[in-house]
Coordinates of N, CA and C in Angstrom, one line a residue:
X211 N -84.0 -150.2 43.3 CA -83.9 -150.5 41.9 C -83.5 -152.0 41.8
X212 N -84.1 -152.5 40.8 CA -83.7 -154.0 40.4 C -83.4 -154.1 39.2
X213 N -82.5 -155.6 38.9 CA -81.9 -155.2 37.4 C -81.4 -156.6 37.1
X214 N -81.5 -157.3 36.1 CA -81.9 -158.5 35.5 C -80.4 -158.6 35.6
X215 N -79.5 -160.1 36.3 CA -77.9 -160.4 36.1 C -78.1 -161.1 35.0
X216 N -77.4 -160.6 34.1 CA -77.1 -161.4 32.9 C -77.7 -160.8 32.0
X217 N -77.5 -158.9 31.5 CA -78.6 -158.8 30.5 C -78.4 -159.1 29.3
X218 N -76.7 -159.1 28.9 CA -76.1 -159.9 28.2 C -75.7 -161.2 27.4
X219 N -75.3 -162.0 28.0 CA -74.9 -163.0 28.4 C -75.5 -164.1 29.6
X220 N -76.1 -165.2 29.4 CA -77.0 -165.5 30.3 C -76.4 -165.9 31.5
X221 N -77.1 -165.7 32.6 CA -76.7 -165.3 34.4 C -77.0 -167.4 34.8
X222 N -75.6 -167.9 34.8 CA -76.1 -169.4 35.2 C -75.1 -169.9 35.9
X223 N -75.7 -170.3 37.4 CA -75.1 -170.9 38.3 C -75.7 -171.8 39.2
X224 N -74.7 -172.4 39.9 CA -75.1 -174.0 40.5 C -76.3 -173.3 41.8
X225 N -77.0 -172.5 41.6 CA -77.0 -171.6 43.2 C -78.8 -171.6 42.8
X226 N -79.6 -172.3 43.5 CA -81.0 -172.2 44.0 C -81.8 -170.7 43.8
X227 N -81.0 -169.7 44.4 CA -81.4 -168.5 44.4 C -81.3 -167.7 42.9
X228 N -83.2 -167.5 42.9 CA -83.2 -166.9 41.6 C -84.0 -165.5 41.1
X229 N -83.5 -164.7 42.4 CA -84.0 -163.7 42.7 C -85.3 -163.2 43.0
X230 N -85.7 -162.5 42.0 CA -87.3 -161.7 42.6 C -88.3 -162.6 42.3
X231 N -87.9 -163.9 41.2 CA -89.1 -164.9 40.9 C -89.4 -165.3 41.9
X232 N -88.4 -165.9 43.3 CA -88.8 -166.4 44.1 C -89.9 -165.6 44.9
X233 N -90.0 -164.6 44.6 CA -91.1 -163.8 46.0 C -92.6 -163.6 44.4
X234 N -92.3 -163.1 43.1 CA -93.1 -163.1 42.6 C -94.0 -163.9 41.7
X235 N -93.6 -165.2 41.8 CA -93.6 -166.4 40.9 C -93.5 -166.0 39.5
X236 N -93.1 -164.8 39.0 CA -93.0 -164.0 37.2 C -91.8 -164.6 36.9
X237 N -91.6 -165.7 35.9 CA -90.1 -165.9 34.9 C -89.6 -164.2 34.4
X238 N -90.3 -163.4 34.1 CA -89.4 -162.0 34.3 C -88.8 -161.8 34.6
X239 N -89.2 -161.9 36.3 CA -87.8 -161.6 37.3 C -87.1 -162.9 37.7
X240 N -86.8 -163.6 36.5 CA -85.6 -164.5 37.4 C -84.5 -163.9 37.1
X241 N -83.5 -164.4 38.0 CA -82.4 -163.8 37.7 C -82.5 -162.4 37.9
X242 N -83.5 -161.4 38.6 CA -83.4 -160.3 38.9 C -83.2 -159.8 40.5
X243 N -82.1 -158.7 40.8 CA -81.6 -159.1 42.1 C -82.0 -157.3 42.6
X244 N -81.8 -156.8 43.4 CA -81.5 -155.4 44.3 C -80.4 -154.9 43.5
X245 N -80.5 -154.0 43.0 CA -79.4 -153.2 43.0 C -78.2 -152.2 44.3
X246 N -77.3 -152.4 44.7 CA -77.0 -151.6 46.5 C -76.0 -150.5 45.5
X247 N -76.2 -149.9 46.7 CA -75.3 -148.4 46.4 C -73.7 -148.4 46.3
X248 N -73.5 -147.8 45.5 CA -71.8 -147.8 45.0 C -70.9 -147.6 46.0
X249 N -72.0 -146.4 47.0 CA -71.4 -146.0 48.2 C -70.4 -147.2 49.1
X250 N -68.8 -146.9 49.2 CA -68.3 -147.8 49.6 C -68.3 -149.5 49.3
X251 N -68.5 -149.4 48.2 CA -68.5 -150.9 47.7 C -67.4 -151.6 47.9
X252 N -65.8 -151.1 47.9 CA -64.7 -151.7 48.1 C -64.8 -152.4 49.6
X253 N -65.5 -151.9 50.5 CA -65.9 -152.4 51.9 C -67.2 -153.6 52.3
X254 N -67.8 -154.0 50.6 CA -69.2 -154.5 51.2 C -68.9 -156.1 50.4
X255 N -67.7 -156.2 50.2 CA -67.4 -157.9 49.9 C -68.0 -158.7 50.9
X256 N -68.2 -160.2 50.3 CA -68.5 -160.6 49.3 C -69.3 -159.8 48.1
X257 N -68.9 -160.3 46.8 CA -70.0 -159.1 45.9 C -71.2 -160.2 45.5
X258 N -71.7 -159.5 44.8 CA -73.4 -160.4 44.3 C -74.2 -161.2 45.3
X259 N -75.4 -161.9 44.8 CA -76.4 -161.6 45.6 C -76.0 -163.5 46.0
X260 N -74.7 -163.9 46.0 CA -75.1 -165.5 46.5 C -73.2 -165.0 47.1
X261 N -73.1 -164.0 47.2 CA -71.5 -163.7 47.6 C -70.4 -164.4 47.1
X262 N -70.1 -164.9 46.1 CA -69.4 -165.9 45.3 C -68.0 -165.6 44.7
X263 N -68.3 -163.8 44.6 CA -66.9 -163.4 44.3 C -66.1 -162.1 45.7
X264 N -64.8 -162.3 45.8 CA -64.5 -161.8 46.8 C -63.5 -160.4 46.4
X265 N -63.8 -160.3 45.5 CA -62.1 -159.3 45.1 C -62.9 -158.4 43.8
X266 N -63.0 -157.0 44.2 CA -63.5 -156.0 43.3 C -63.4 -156.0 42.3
X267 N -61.8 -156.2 41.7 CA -62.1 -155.9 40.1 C -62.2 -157.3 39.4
X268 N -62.1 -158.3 40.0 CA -62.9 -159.4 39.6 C -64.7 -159.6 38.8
X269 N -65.2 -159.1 40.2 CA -66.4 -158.4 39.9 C -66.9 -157.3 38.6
X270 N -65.8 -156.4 38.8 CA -65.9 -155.8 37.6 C -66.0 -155.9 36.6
X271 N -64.8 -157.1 36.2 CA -64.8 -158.0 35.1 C -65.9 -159.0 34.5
X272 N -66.5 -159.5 35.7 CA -67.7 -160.5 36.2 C -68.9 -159.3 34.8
X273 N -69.2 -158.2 35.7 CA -70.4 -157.6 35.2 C -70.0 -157.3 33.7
X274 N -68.7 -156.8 33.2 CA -68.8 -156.0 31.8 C -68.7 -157.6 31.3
X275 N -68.8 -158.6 31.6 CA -68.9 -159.5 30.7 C -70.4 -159.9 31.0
X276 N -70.9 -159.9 31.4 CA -72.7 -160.7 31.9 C -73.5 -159.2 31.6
X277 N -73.6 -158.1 31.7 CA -74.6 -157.5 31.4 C -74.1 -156.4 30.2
X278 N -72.7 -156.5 29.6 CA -72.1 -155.4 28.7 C -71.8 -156.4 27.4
X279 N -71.7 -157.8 27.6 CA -70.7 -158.6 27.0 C -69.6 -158.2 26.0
X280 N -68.9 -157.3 26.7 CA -67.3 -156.8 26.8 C -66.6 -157.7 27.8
X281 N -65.5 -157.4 27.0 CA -64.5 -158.2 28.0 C -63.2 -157.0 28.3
X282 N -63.3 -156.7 29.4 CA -61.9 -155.9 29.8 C -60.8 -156.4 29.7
X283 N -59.7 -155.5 29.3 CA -58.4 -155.4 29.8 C -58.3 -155.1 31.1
X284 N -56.9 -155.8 31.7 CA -56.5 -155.5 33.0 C -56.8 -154.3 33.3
X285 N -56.2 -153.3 32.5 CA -56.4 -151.6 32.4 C -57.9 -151.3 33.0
X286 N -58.1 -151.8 31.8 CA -59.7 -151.3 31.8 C -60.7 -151.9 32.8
X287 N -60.6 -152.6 33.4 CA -61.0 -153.3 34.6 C -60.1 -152.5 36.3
X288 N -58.9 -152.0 35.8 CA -58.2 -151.8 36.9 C -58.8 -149.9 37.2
X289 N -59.1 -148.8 36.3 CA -59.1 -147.7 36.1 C -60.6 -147.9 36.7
X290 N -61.7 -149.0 35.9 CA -62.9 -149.1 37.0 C -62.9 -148.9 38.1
X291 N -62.2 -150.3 39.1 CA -61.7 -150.5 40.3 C -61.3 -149.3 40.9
X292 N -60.3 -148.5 40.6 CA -59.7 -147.4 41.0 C -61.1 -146.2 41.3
X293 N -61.7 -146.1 40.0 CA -62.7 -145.2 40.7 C -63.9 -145.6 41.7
X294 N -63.9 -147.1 41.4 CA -64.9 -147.2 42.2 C -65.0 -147.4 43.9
X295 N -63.1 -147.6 44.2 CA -62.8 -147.2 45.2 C -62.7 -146.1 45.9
X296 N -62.6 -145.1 45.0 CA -62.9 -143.8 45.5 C -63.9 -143.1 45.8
X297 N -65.3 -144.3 45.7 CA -66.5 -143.5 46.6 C -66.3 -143.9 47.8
X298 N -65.3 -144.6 48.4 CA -65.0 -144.9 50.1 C -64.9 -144.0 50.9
X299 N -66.0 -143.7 51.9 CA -65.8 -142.5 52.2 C -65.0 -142.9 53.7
X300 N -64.7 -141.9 54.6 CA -64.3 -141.8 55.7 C -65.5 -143.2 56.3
X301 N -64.9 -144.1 57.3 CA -65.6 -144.8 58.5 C -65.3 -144.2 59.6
X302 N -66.9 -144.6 60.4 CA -66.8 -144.2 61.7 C -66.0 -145.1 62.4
X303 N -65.7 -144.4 63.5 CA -64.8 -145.0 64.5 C -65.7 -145.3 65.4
X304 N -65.8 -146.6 65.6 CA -66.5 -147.5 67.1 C -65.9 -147.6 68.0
X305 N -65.6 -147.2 69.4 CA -65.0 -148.0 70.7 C -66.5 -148.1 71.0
X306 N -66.1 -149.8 71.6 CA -66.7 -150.4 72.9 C -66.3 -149.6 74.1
X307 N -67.3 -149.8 75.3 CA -66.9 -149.2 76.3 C -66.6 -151.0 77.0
X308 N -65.6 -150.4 78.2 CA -64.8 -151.5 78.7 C -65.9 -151.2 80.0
X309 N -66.4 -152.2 79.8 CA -67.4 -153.0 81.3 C -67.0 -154.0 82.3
X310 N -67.3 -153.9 83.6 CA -66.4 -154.7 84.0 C -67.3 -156.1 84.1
X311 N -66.8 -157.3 84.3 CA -67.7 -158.6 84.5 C -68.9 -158.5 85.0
X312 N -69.6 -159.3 84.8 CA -71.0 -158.8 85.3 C -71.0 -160.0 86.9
X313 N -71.9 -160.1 87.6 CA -71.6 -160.8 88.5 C -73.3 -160.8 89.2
X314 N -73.2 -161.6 90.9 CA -75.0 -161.4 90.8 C -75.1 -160.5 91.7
X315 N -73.9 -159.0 91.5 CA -74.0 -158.2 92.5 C -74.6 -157.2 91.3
X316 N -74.5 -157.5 89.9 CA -74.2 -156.3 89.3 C -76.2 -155.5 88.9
X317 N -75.9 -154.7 89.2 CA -77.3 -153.8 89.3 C -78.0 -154.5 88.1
X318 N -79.4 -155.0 88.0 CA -80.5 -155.8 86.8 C -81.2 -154.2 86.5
X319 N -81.9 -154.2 84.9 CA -82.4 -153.1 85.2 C -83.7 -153.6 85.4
X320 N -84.6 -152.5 85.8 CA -85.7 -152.4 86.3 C -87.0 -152.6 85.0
X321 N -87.3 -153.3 85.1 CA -88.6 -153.3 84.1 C -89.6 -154.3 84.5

């Protein structure tokens, strides 16, 4: 899904990137970007598509002014934040395996 930043309020910054116009040459889509999944958003900072803002409910504030042109209260920007933290689900747990140095004894594979 794609979705025009700024449907409000017009989307204007010092930043070259101007979304889907660049691949379709359509003024349509300027200013139109990917939409990504909510899933875990508290974990996928930088936000937006030139990464400019670093702190959720910033962002949140960012959007209800640029595509709602509302302007939140702390409140009301913070009760967003809260739920939208709560689609964080469980992460996997990664271990590395501990290898030991490599050296020119150590077996190459075969191909």
């Amino acid at each position: 899904m794609y979705q025009k930043m700024g449907l409000v309020k017009p989307f204007a910054k010092d930043n070259p990137n101007v979304g889907r116009k660049a691949m379709t040459g359509n003024d349509f889509d300027k200013f139109v970007f990917k939409v990504p999944t909510l899933r875990n958003v508290e974990l996928t900072y930088p936000y937006f598509h030139d990464g400019s803002v670093w702190d959720l409910e910033e962002a949140v504030s960012m959007m209800a002014d640029l595509q709602l042109g509302q302007k939140l209260t702390k409140e009301e920007s913070g009760k967003i934040t809260e739920f939208l933290r709560s689609l964080t689900g469980d992460q996997p747990e990664v271990t590395l395996p501990h290898l030991p140095p490599s050296t020119n004894e150590t077996a190459r594979p075969n191909i």
